[in-house]
Tab-separated table of N, CA and C in Angstrom:
chain	number	residue	atom	x	y	z
A	715	MET	N	-21.743	5.553	36.308
A	715	MET	CA	-21.955	4.412	35.433
A	715	MET	C	-21.674	3.108	36.157
A	716	GLU	N	-21.828	3.084	37.432
A	716	GLU	CA	-21.544	1.886	38.223
A	716	GLU	C	-22.598	0.794	38.030
A	717	ALA	N	-23.799	1.136	37.551
A	717	ALA	CA	-24.861	0.136	37.412
A	717	ALA	C	-24.468	-0.960	36.417
A	718	THR	N	-23.738	-0.607	35.385
A	718	THR	CA	-23.342	-1.602	34.384
A	718	THR	C	-21.976	-2.199	34.682
A	719	GLY	N	-21.273	-1.648	35.644
A	719	GLY	CA	-19.940	-2.132	35.949
A	719	GLY	C	-18.874	-1.468	35.087
A	720	LEU	N	-19.288	-0.667	34.129
A	720	LEU	CA	-18.338	0.040	33.277
A	720	LEU	C	-18.087	1.435	33.824
A	721	GLU	N	-16.860	1.853	33.706
A	721	GLU	CA	-16.517	3.229	34.045
A	721	GLU	C	-16.153	3.937	32.749
A	722	PHE	N	-16.028	5.254	32.808
A	722	PHE	CA	-15.748	6.011	31.592
A	722	PHE	C	-14.431	5.598	30.944
A	723	TRP	N	-13.457	5.236	31.751
A	723	TRP	CA	-12.181	4.853	31.153
A	723	TRP	C	-12.307	3.568	30.351
A	724	HIS	N	-13.260	2.695	30.757
A	724	HIS	CA	-13.535	1.495	29.962
A	724	HIS	C	-14.068	1.872	28.577
A	725	LEU	N	-14.969	2.862	28.554
A	725	LEU	CA	-15.545	3.288	27.279
A	725	LEU	C	-14.483	3.890	26.366
A	726	TRP	N	-13.587	4.699	26.946
A	726	TRP	CA	-12.483	5.253	26.151
A	726	TRP	C	-11.626	4.119	25.578
A	727	LEU	N	-11.334	3.133	26.407
A	727	LEU	CA	-10.495	2.019	25.975
A	727	LEU	C	-11.177	1.192	24.881
A	728	ILE	N	-12.469	0.940	25.039
A	728	ILE	CA	-13.223	0.203	24.020
A	728	ILE	C	-13.251	0.996	22.714
A	729	ALA	N	-13.506	2.301	22.817
A	729	ALA	CA	-13.523	3.147	21.612
A	729	ALA	C	-12.163	3.122	20.921
A	730	GLY	N	-11.092	3.181	21.706
A	730	GLY	CA	-9.748	3.123	21.129
A	730	GLY	C	-9.492	1.810	20.417
A	731	ALA	N	-9.896	0.707	21.037
A	731	ALA	CA	-9.690	-0.608	20.421
A	731	ALA	C	-10.496	-0.746	19.133
A	732	VAL	N	-11.729	-0.258	19.151
A	732	VAL	CA	-12.571	-0.325	17.950
A	732	VAL	C	-11.964	0.514	16.826
A	733	LEU	N	-11.507	1.718	17.146
A	733	LEU	CA	-10.917	2.590	16.121
A	733	LEU	C	-9.611	2.017	15.573
A	734	LEU	N	-8.784	1.482	16.451
A	734	LEU	CA	-7.525	0.888	15.984
A	734	LEU	C	-7.788	-0.342	15.112
A	735	THR	N	-8.797	-1.119	15.452
A	735	THR	CA	-9.159	-2.277	14.642
A	735	THR	C	-9.742	-1.839	13.298
A	736	ALA	N	-10.558	-0.789	13.307
A	736	ALA	CA	-11.159	-0.294	12.064
A	736	ALA	C	-10.105	0.266	11.114
A	737	GLU	N	-8.967	0.697	11.643
A	737	GLU	CA	-7.893	1.231	10.793
A	737	GLU	C	-7.387	0.179	9.808
A	738	ILE	N	-7.531	-1.080	10.137
A	738	ILE	CA	-7.106	-2.154	9.238
A	738	ILE	C	-7.826	-2.041	7.896
A	739	PHE	N	-9.065	-1.578	7.921
A	739	PHE	CA	-9.884	-1.528	6.716
A	739	PHE	C	-9.879	-0.167	6.032
A	740	MET	N	-9.221	0.827	6.615
A	740	MET	CA	-9.204	2.186	6.064
A	740	MET	C	-7.765	2.665	5.918
A	741	PRO	N	-7.365	3.113	4.746
A	741	PRO	CA	-6.001	3.627	4.586
A	741	PRO	C	-5.873	5.047	5.122
A	742	GLY	N	-4.667	5.459	5.412
A	742	GLY	CA	-4.413	6.847	5.750
A	742	GLY	C	-4.108	7.143	7.198
A	743	PHE	N	-4.203	6.192	8.071
A	743	PHE	CA	-3.868	6.362	9.486
A	743	PHE	C	-4.746	7.400	10.192
A	744	VAL	N	-5.971	7.615	9.731
A	744	VAL	CA	-6.866	8.571	10.385
A	744	VAL	C	-7.497	7.934	11.618
A	745	LEU	N	-8.074	6.759	11.447
A	745	LEU	CA	-8.720	6.095	12.582
A	745	LEU	C	-7.699	5.661	13.626
A	746	ALA	N	-6.489	5.344	13.187
A	746	ALA	CA	-5.438	4.983	14.142
A	746	ALA	C	-5.120	6.167	15.045
A	747	GLY	N	-5.134	7.366	14.494
A	747	GLY	CA	-4.876	8.564	15.297
A	747	GLY	C	-5.940	8.775	16.354
A	748	LEU	N	-7.191	8.592	15.961
A	748	LEU	CA	-8.278	8.744	16.928
A	748	LEU	C	-8.253	7.614	17.960
A	749	GLY	N	-7.898	6.416	17.528
A	749	GLY	CA	-7.779	5.291	18.460
A	749	GLY	C	-6.663	5.508	19.461
A	750	PHE	N	-5.521	5.995	18.968
A	750	PHE	CA	-4.394	6.324	19.847
A	750	PHE	C	-4.820	7.375	20.879
A	751	ALA	N	-5.511	8.409	20.419
A	751	ALA	CA	-5.965	9.469	21.323
A	751	ALA	C	-6.968	8.933	22.346
A	752	ALA	N	-7.828	8.008	21.940
A	752	ALA	CA	-8.804	7.430	22.872
A	752	ALA	C	-8.118	6.588	23.941
A	753	VAL	N	-7.067	5.875	23.576
A	753	VAL	CA	-6.316	5.091	24.569
A	753	VAL	C	-5.622	6.025	25.559
A	754	VAL	N	-5.064	7.130	25.064
A	754	VAL	CA	-4.447	8.125	25.957
A	754	VAL	C	-5.506	8.706	26.894
A	755	ALA	N	-6.687	9.001	26.355
A	755	ALA	CA	-7.773	9.528	27.182
A	755	ALA	C	-8.219	8.501	28.219
A	756	SER	N	-8.223	7.226	27.848
A	756	SER	CA	-8.593	6.169	28.785
A	756	SER	C	-7.627	6.131	29.964
A	757	ALA	N	-6.335	6.198	29.659
A	757	ALA	CA	-5.335	6.187	30.731
A	757	ALA	C	-5.478	7.414	31.621
A	758	THR	N	-5.740	8.561	31.005
A	758	THR	CA	-5.907	9.793	31.787
A	758	THR	C	-7.146	9.708	32.669
A	759	GLN	N	-8.247	9.212	32.119
A	759	GLN	CA	-9.483	9.062	32.897
A	759	GLN	C	-9.262	8.108	34.069
A	760	TYR	N	-8.534	7.029	33.848
A	760	TYR	CA	-8.258	6.053	34.900
A	760	TYR	C	-7.406	6.671	36.009
A	761	LEU	N	-6.381	7.425	35.609
A	761	LEU	CA	-5.456	7.987	36.594
A	761	LEU	C	-6.029	9.174	37.356
A	762	THR	N	-6.830	10.013	36.681
A	762	THR	CA	-7.323	11.231	37.335
A	762	THR	C	-8.779	11.139	37.753
A	763	GLY	N	-9.557	10.311	37.077
A	763	GLY	CA	-10.982	10.228	37.373
A	763	GLY	C	-11.773	11.395	36.813
A	764	SER	N	-11.138	12.259	36.045
A	764	SER	CA	-11.777	13.461	35.527
A	764	SER	C	-12.066	13.329	34.034
A	765	THR	N	-13.335	13.525	33.680
A	765	THR	CA	-13.706	13.491	32.268
A	765	THR	C	-13.131	14.687	31.525
A	766	GLY	N	-13.025	15.819	32.186
A	766	GLY	CA	-12.436	17.013	31.569
A	766	GLY	C	-10.990	16.781	31.167
A	767	TRP	N	-10.222	16.179	32.081
A	767	TRP	CA	-8.826	15.870	31.749
A	767	TRP	C	-8.742	14.818	30.646
A	768	ALA	N	-9.673	13.882	30.646
A	768	ALA	CA	-9.684	12.858	29.600
A	768	ALA	C	-9.958	13.482	28.230
A	769	LEU	N	-10.898	14.429	28.166
A	769	LEU	CA	-11.171	15.120	26.902
A	769	LEU	C	-9.963	15.934	26.449
A	770	ALA	N	-9.296	16.581	27.401
A	770	ALA	CA	-8.086	17.339	27.064
A	770	ALA	C	-6.993	16.395	26.561
A	771	ALA	N	-6.837	15.251	27.211
A	771	ALA	CA	-5.831	14.277	26.788
A	771	ALA	C	-6.166	13.722	25.409
A	772	PHE	N	-7.459	13.504	25.147
A	772	PHE	CA	-7.872	13.033	23.823
A	772	PHE	C	-7.494	14.061	22.755
A	773	SER	N	-7.763	15.324	23.039
A	773	SER	CA	-7.439	16.390	22.080
A	773	SER	C	-5.941	16.481	21.835
A	774	VAL	N	-5.170	16.486	22.914
A	774	VAL	CA	-3.712	16.577	22.777
A	774	VAL	C	-3.170	15.328	22.076
A	775	GLY	N	-3.668	14.162	22.443
A	775	GLY	CA	-3.220	12.923	21.806
A	775	GLY	C	-3.512	12.912	20.312
A	776	ALA	N	-4.694	13.392	19.932
A	776	ALA	CA	-5.043	13.443	18.508
A	776	ALA	C	-4.139	14.422	17.766
A	777	LEU	N	-3.888	15.584	18.350
A	777	LEU	CA	-3.012	16.570	17.705
A	777	LEU	C	-1.585	16.045	17.566
A	778	VAL	N	-1.084	15.424	18.619
A	778	VAL	CA	0.274	14.861	18.559
A	778	VAL	C	0.346	13.800	17.468
A	779	PHE	N	-0.667	12.959	17.398
A	779	PHE	CA	-0.646	11.908	16.383
A	779	PHE	C	-0.724	12.492	14.979
A	780	PHE	N	-1.687	13.399	14.753
A	780	PHE	CA	-1.903	13.901	13.397
A	780	PHE	C	-0.781	14.795	12.889
A	781	PHE	N	-0.131	15.527	13.781
A	781	PHE	CA	0.933	16.426	13.325
A	781	PHE	C	2.332	15.885	13.586
A	782	GLY	N	2.458	14.852	14.394
A	782	GLY	CA	3.772	14.296	14.695
A	782	GLY	C	3.990	12.904	14.146
A	783	ILE	N	3.123	11.990	14.521
A	783	ILE	CA	3.321	10.583	14.177
A	783	ILE	C	2.792	10.252	12.778
A	784	ARG	N	1.630	10.780	12.412
A	784	ARG	CA	1.007	10.431	11.130
A	784	ARG	C	1.882	10.778	9.926
A	785	PRO	N	2.478	11.982	9.841
A	785	PRO	CA	3.332	12.265	8.671
A	785	PRO	C	4.485	11.267	8.534
A	786	PHE	N	5.090	10.895	9.657
A	786	PHE	CA	6.164	9.899	9.630
A	786	PHE	C	5.635	8.551	9.150
A	787	ALA	N	4.475	8.147	9.658
A	787	ALA	CA	3.888	6.862	9.271
A	787	ALA	C	3.527	6.846	7.786
A	788	LEU	N	3.006	7.948	7.275
A	788	LEU	CA	2.667	8.002	5.855
A	788	LEU	C	3.913	7.884	4.989
A	789	ARG	N	4.992	8.560	5.378
A	789	ARG	CA	6.241	8.467	4.611
A	789	ARG	C	6.808	7.056	4.668
A	790	THR	N	6.682	6.420	5.809
A	790	THR	CA	7.285	5.108	6.006
A	790	THR	C	6.479	3.982	5.366
A	791	PHE	N	5.168	3.995	5.547
A	791	PHE	CA	4.354	2.851	5.148
A	791	PHE	C	3.555	3.043	3.870
A	792	MET	N	3.389	4.260	3.399
A	792	MET	CA	2.550	4.493	2.223
A	792	MET	C	3.328	5.252	1.157
A	793	ASP	N	4.479	4.723	0.772
A	793	ASP	CA	5.282	5.390	-0.243
A	793	ASP	C	4.656	5.207	-1.623
A	794	ASP	N	5.158	5.955	-2.591
A	794	ASP	CA	4.610	5.921	-3.941
A	794	ASP	C	5.347	4.958	-4.859
A	795	LYS	N	6.132	4.071	-4.304
A	795	LYS	CA	6.842	3.101	-5.130
A	795	LYS	C	5.835	2.133	-5.748
A	796	PRO	N	6.063	1.750	-7.004
A	796	PRO	CA	5.146	0.782	-7.602
A	796	PRO	C	5.247	-0.573	-6.903
A	797	SER	N	4.158	-1.265	-6.906
A	797	SER	CA	4.104	-2.581	-6.276
A	797	SER	C	5.031	-3.556	-6.997
A	798	PRO	N	5.740	-4.407	-6.255
A	798	PRO	CA	6.623	-5.382	-6.906
A	798	PRO	C	5.870	-6.613	-7.410
A	799	PHE	N	4.564	-6.508	-7.547
A	799	PHE	CA	3.754	-7.639	-7.976
A	799	PHE	C	3.026	-7.305	-9.267
A	800	GLY	N	2.476	-8.308	-9.912
A	800	GLY	CA	1.682	-8.106	-11.116
A	800	GLY	C	2.515	-7.565	-12.264
A	801	VAL	N	1.953	-6.593	-12.970
A	801	VAL	CA	2.609	-6.023	-14.143
A	801	VAL	C	3.940	-5.383	-13.772
A	802	ASN	N	4.006	-4.707	-12.643
A	802	ASN	CA	5.243	-4.034	-12.246
A	802	ASN	C	6.396	-5.009	-12.045
A	803	ALA	N	6.091	-6.237	-11.711
A	803	ALA	CA	7.144	-7.239	-11.527
A	803	ALA	C	7.752	-7.662	-12.858
A	804	MET	N	7.063	-7.385	-13.949
A	804	MET	CA	7.552	-7.780	-15.268
A	804	MET	C	8.526	-6.758	-15.850
A	805	LEU	N	8.379	-5.512	-15.452
A	805	LEU	CA	9.194	-4.446	-16.030
A	805	LEU	C	10.672	-4.660	-15.730
A	806	GLY	N	11.493	-4.506	-16.765
A	806	GLY	CA	12.933	-4.665	-16.613
A	806	GLY	C	13.427	-6.090	-16.792
A	807	LYS	N	12.528	-7.045	-16.878
A	807	LYS	CA	12.930	-8.444	-17.069
A	807	LYS	C	13.320	-8.678	-18.527
A	808	ARG	N	14.182	-9.642	-18.728
A	808	ARG	CA	14.657	-9.966	-20.077
A	808	ARG	C	13.881	-11.148	-20.642
A	809	VAL	N	13.633	-11.065	-21.944
A	809	VAL	CA	12.959	-12.148	-22.656
A	809	VAL	C	13.720	-12.420	-23.947
A	810	VAL	N	13.519	-13.602	-24.484
A	810	VAL	CA	14.096	-13.969	-25.774
A	810	VAL	C	12.941	-14.113	-26.756
A	811	ILE	N	13.051	-13.431	-27.875
A	811	ILE	CA	12.005	-13.504	-28.890
A	811	ILE	C	11.987	-14.929	-29.431
A	812	SER	N	10.813	-15.568	-29.328
A	812	SER	CA	10.733	-16.989	-29.665
A	812	SER	C	10.090	-17.246	-31.015
A	813	ASP	N	9.627	-16.202	-31.678
A	813	ASP	CA	8.933	-16.405	-32.937
A	813	ASP	C	9.253	-15.249	-33.865
A	814	SER	N	9.557	-15.553	-35.117
A	814	SER	CA	9.810	-14.507	-36.106
A	814	SER	C	8.507	-13.790	-36.435
A	815	PRO	N	8.614	-12.572	-36.957
A	815	PRO	CA	7.384	-11.856	-37.311
A	815	PRO	C	6.581	-12.629	-38.351
A	816	ASP	N	5.270	-12.692	-38.148
A	816	ASP	CA	4.421	-13.339	-39.141
A	816	ASP	C	3.984	-12.292	-40.167
A	817	VAL	N	3.027	-12.634	-40.977
A	817	VAL	CA	2.580	-11.733	-42.036
A	817	VAL	C	2.119	-10.399	-41.459
A	818	GLY	N	1.468	-10.429	-40.321
A	818	GLY	CA	0.998	-9.196	-39.689
A	818	GLY	C	2.083	-8.477	-38.914
A	819	GLY	N	3.260	-9.044	-38.822
A	819	GLY	CA	4.358	-8.409	-38.106
A	819	GLY	C	4.352	-8.667	-36.613
A	820	ASN	N	3.546	-9.611	-36.144
A	820	ASN	CA	3.465	-9.890	-34.712
A	820	ASN	C	4.608	-10.788	-34.259
A	821	LEU	N	5.246	-10.384	-33.179
A	821	LEU	CA	6.292	-11.192	-32.555
A	821	LEU	C	5.713	-11.847	-31.319
A	822	GLN	N	6.350	-12.928	-30.878
A	822	GLN	CA	5.929	-13.577	-29.642
A	822	GLN	C	7.148	-13.929	-28.808
A	823	THR	N	6.890	-14.075	-27.504
A	823	THR	CA	7.923	-14.529	-26.591
A	823	THR	C	7.266	-15.367	-25.505
A	824	LEU	N	8.071	-16.124	-24.816
A	824	LEU	CA	7.595	-16.920	-23.690
A	824	LEU	C	8.135	-16.276	-22.425
A	825	PHE	N	7.221	-15.855	-21.545
A	825	PHE	CA	7.622	-15.242	-20.281
A	825	PHE	C	6.822	-15.890	-19.167
A	826	ARG	N	7.520	-16.516	-18.228
A	826	ARG	CA	6.881	-17.201	-17.096
A	826	ARG	C	5.780	-18.158	-17.562
A	827	ASP	N	6.127	-19.042	-18.450
A	827	ASP	CA	5.235	-20.100	-18.935
A	827	ASP	C	4.019	-19.591	-19.707
A	828	THR	N	4.053	-18.360	-20.182
A	828	THR	CA	2.943	-17.812	-20.945
A	828	THR	C	3.469	-17.202	-22.234
A	829	HIS	N	2.785	-17.482	-23.335
A	829	HIS	CA	3.146	-16.873	-24.614
A	829	HIS	C	2.536	-15.475	-24.680
A	830	TRP	N	3.365	-14.506	-25.011
A	830	TRP	CA	2.940	-13.110	-25.085
A	830	TRP	C	3.209	-12.573	-26.485
A	831	ASN	N	2.320	-11.730	-26.968
A	831	ASN	CA	2.612	-10.964	-28.169
A	831	ASN	C	3.576	-9.863	-27.777
A	832	VAL	N	4.454	-9.497	-28.697
A	832	VAL	CA	5.499	-8.520	-28.413
A	832	VAL	C	5.373	-7.354	-29.382
A	833	GLU	N	5.585	-6.170	-28.847
A	833	GLU	CA	5.579	-4.951	-29.650
A	833	GLU	C	6.883	-4.219	-29.371
A	834	SER	N	7.516	-3.713	-30.426
A	834	SER	CA	8.783	-3.017	-30.237
A	834	SER	C	9.021	-2.052	-31.388
A	835	GLU	N	9.724	-0.971	-31.101
A	835	GLU	CA	10.137	-0.044	-32.152
A	835	GLU	C	11.379	-0.575	-32.859
A	836	ASP	N	12.083	-1.505	-32.224
A	836	ASP	CA	13.290	-2.091	-32.805
A	836	ASP	C	12.912	-3.218	-33.761
A	837	ASP	N	13.782	-3.481	-34.715
A	837	ASP	CA	13.594	-4.636	-35.595
A	837	ASP	C	14.108	-5.871	-34.869
A	838	LEU	N	13.195	-6.706	-34.449
A	838	LEU	CA	13.557	-7.906	-33.693
A	838	LEU	C	13.306	-9.145	-34.532
A	839	MET	N	14.136	-10.130	-34.307
A	839	MET	CA	13.991	-11.419	-34.980
A	839	MET	C	14.045	-12.523	-33.921
A	840	GLU	N	13.719	-13.721	-34.334
A	840	GLU	CA	13.765	-14.868	-33.431
A	840	GLU	C	15.165	-15.008	-32.837
A	841	GLY	N	15.228	-15.188	-31.516
A	841	GLY	CA	16.495	-15.352	-30.815
A	841	GLY	C	17.053	-14.068	-30.231
A	842	ASP	N	16.510	-12.911	-30.626
A	842	ASP	CA	16.978	-11.641	-30.066
A	842	ASP	C	16.565	-11.531	-28.605
A	843	GLU	N	17.431	-10.900	-27.820
A	843	GLU	CA	17.126	-10.680	-26.408
A	843	GLU	C	16.586	-9.262	-26.251
A	844	ALA	N	15.534	-9.130	-25.428
A	844	ALA	CA	14.897	-7.829	-25.245
A	844	ALA	C	14.524	-7.645	-23.781
A	845	GLU	N	14.293	-6.391	-23.416
A	845	GLU	CA	13.899	-6.037	-22.049
A	845	GLU	C	12.475	-5.502	-22.074
A	846	ILE	N	11.657	-5.939	-21.119
A	846	ILE	CA	10.270	-5.481	-21.038
A	846	ILE	C	10.263	-4.064	-20.463
A	847	VAL	N	9.666	-3.114	-21.211
A	847	VAL	CA	9.609	-1.724	-20.749
A	847	VAL	C	8.189	-1.293	-20.394
A	848	ALA	N	7.181	-2.021	-20.886
A	848	ALA	CA	5.789	-1.702	-20.564
A	848	ALA	C	4.928	-2.919	-20.889
A	849	VAL	N	3.711	-2.888	-20.361
A	849	VAL	CA	2.742	-3.942	-20.654
A	849	VAL	C	1.442	-3.265	-21.057
A	850	LYS	N	0.973	-3.580	-22.259
A	850	LYS	CA	-0.303	-3.057	-22.756
A	850	LYS	C	-1.255	-4.231	-22.892
A	851	SER	N	-2.088	-4.420	-21.911
A	851	SER	CA	-3.054	-5.510	-21.898
A	851	SER	C	-2.334	-6.850	-22.040
A	852	THR	N	-2.427	-7.486	-23.200
A	852	THR	CA	-1.779	-8.790	-23.392
A	852	THR	C	-0.555	-8.688	-24.291
A	853	VAL	N	-0.013	-7.492	-24.417
A	853	VAL	CA	1.150	-7.268	-25.277
A	853	VAL	C	2.299	-6.715	-24.441
A	854	LEU	N	3.461	-7.342	-24.588
A	854	LEU	CA	4.662	-6.831	-23.925
A	854	LEU	C	5.345	-5.841	-24.858
A	855	VAL	N	5.636	-4.656	-24.344
A	855	VAL	CA	6.401	-3.672	-25.105
A	855	VAL	C	7.851	-3.841	-24.668
A	856	VAL	N	8.727	-4.113	-25.648
A	856	VAL	CA	10.120	-4.422	-25.326
A	856	VAL	C	11.064	-3.538	-26.128
A	857	LYS	N	12.303	-3.492	-25.662
A	857	LYS	CA	13.362	-2.850	-26.445
A	857	LYS	C	14.521	-3.836	-26.532
A	858	ARG	N	15.201	-3.789	-27.660
A	858	ARG	CA	16.311	-4.706	-27.898
A	858	ARG	C	17.441	-4.391	-26.919
A	859	ILE	N	18.075	-5.457	-26.439
A	859	ILE	CA	19.251	-5.302	-25.587
A	859	ILE	C	20.459	-5.351	-26.502
A	860	ASN	N	21.233	-4.269	-26.485
A	860	ASN	CA	22.416	-4.203	-27.353
A	860	ASN	C	23.433	-5.237	-26.929
A	861	ARG	N	24.001	-5.882	-27.901
A	861	ARG	CA	25.011	-6.894	-27.603
A	861	ARG	C	26.374	-6.355	-27.867
């Protein structure tokens, strides 16, 4: 491949860089494993000059990544904890009921500069303190905080 100035180890390195970059857009660390293996194959091809050894290094690198590094990375970076943003950030927060029940029994509260309808199994009145336990669309589900 001397006509283009590229050698096989260049191609392995380019493939590794492309795969590692593509991992940004794909979850699961699959492309990162193949990219890691391609970089290992590139180094092997450069050091030995043998495509056979480079293919073997790619295979071993992929296996090491998928059975050694990937499980650790999944546990570390892709846990099942709920996101601390959006609705999940509201859970457990305290609110003060700002409006007595109207004819329909609807309660309201002010949370982060927004008026919310409130739903609760407890009998709540204006001034009662409650904790947000769930969010149903535009309704906060709360429970009374015992005093």
